[in-house]
Amino acid sequence: MTSTPRRPASPDEEILSAEWPDVRTELTDPERVERIGAELTRAFDALRDVRDGITVFGSARTGPGSPEYEAARELARRLAADAGATVITGGGPGVMEAANRGAREGGGRAVGLLIDLPFETGSNGYLDVEVPFHYFFTRKVSFVRYSNAFVAMPGGYGTLDELFEVLCLVQTKKIRRYPVVLYGTAFWGGLVAWLRERLLADGLISPGDEDLFVVTDDMEEIVAICADACRRQHGYLGD
């Protein structure tokens, strides 16, 4: 007896499980490709005038008043006020809200690249530019395309995904060596030690790959790194 294919639980399941007989196909491959292309086109159009972009990654679960929230807020304020940066985040709550809020307070622009999630709706309310995305990968393309440096605050799987996406692109020379900064030595120390003691020691990454990022608690150092990245981008563009 043949069962009737069920409707996919999400558009992503419809794509990723398209060959499963128990998941109903609702779009053709050309229709999927068209949707992906339209999403990138919309993002490129909305962000075309972004300059001196610094992306701040971090947890959506960190509330106002927490040390991580206040650190992200102060860091973004300094990036905007002292480095003239446009602060780019995922546009959601937590560290993302804090960074966009700080950018506003520092007189800079706040950009949010929003992802469509069932448990997270709407922007954080501190955005000058917001761009909605359905696909994580089109969103990550946009983070990389419009950023001169990346700062990873404490976060979970999403933050790690974004961080290692950037590190992989730098390692494989798919992009130039953009600065990547991990804020919080206590938070990131265990991961960094594991990268050195296991991946590097076991030959799973090359010598030097463990130095593709900076780990620091010093906001002044982060602002200086990001400001220098913006200056170098100006030279690259011939401004």
PDB file of C-alpha atoms in Angstrom, residues 163-175 177-182 191-215:
ATOM      1  CA  LEU A 163      32.002  32.295  12.617  1.00  0.00           C
ATOM      2  CA  PHE A 164      33.260  29.097  11.009  1.00  0.00           C
ATOM      3  CA  GLU A 165      31.732  30.028   7.658  1.00  0.00           C
ATOM      4  CA  VAL A 166      33.925  33.133   7.619  1.00  0.00           C
ATOM      5  CA  LEU A 167      37.013  31.287   8.874  1.00  0.00           C
ATOM      6  CA  CYS A 168      36.573  28.595   6.220  1.00  0.00           C
ATOM      7  CA  LEU A 169      36.300  31.213   3.467  1.00  0.00           C
ATOM      8  CA  VAL A 170      39.465  32.940   4.695  1.00  0.00           C
ATOM      9  CA  GLN A 171      41.342  29.654   5.156  1.00  0.00           C
ATOM     10  CA  THR A 172      40.514  28.477   1.634  1.00  0.00           C
ATOM     11  CA  LYS A 173      41.231  31.944   0.192  1.00  0.00           C
ATOM     12  CA  LYS A 174      37.742  32.269  -1.187  1.00  0.00           C
ATOM     13  CA  ILE A 175      37.825  35.745   0.346  1.00  0.00           C
ATOM     14  CA  ARG A 177      41.896  37.805   4.957  1.00  0.00           C
ATOM     15  CA  TYR A 178      39.261  39.853   6.702  1.00  0.00           C
ATOM     16  CA  PRO A 179      39.873  40.422  10.414  1.00  0.00           C
ATOM     17  CA  VAL A 180      37.925  38.048  12.654  1.00  0.00           C
ATOM     18  CA  VAL A 181      37.777  38.925  16.354  1.00  0.00           C
ATOM     19  CA  LEU A 182      36.384  36.786  19.155  1.00  0.00           C
ATOM     20  CA  LEU A 191      37.252  26.386  21.962  1.00  0.00           C
ATOM     21  CA  VAL A 192      40.533  28.017  21.000  1.00  0.00           C
ATOM     22  CA  ALA A 193      42.479  25.536  23.142  1.00  0.00           C
ATOM     23  CA  TRP A 194      40.643  22.636  21.462  1.00  0.00           C
ATOM     24  CA  LEU A 195      41.433  23.994  18.003  1.00  0.00           C
ATOM     25  CA  ARG A 196      45.119  24.078  18.889  1.00  0.00           C
ATOM     26  CA  GLU A 197      45.308  20.858  20.913  1.00  0.00           C
ATOM     27  CA  ARG A 198      43.220  18.679  18.608  1.00  0.00           C
ATOM     28  CA  LEU A 199      42.784  20.121  15.110  1.00  0.00           C
ATOM     29  CA  LEU A 200      46.260  21.609  14.786  1.00  0.00           C
ATOM     30  CA  ALA A 201      48.039  18.854  16.737  1.00  0.00           C
ATOM     31  CA  ASP A 202      46.279  16.145  14.708  1.00  0.00           C
ATOM     32  CA  GLY A 203      47.117  17.824  11.423  1.00  0.00           C
ATOM     33  CA  LEU A 204      43.465  18.586  10.607  1.00  0.00           C
ATOM     34  CA  ILE A 205      44.266  22.256  10.026  1.00  0.00           C
ATOM     35  CA  SER A 206      47.528  23.769   8.813  1.00  0.00           C
ATOM     36  CA  PRO A 207      49.983  25.749  10.940  1.00  0.00           C
ATOM     37  CA  GLY A 208      48.771  29.330  10.874  1.00  0.00           C
ATOM     38  CA  ASP A 209      45.097  28.417  10.563  1.00  0.00           C
ATOM     39  CA  GLU A 210      44.767  28.743  14.324  1.00  0.00           C
ATOM     40  CA  ASP A 211      45.831  32.376  13.961  1.00  0.00           C
ATOM     41  CA  LEU A 212      43.132  33.454  11.509  1.00  0.00           C
ATOM     42  CA  PHE A 213      41.357  35.195  14.379  1.00  0.00           C
ATOM     43  CA  VAL A 214      42.145  37.367  17.393  1.00  0.00           C
ATOM     44  CA  VAL A 215      40.757  36.650  20.861  1.00  0.00           C
TER      45      VAL A 215
END
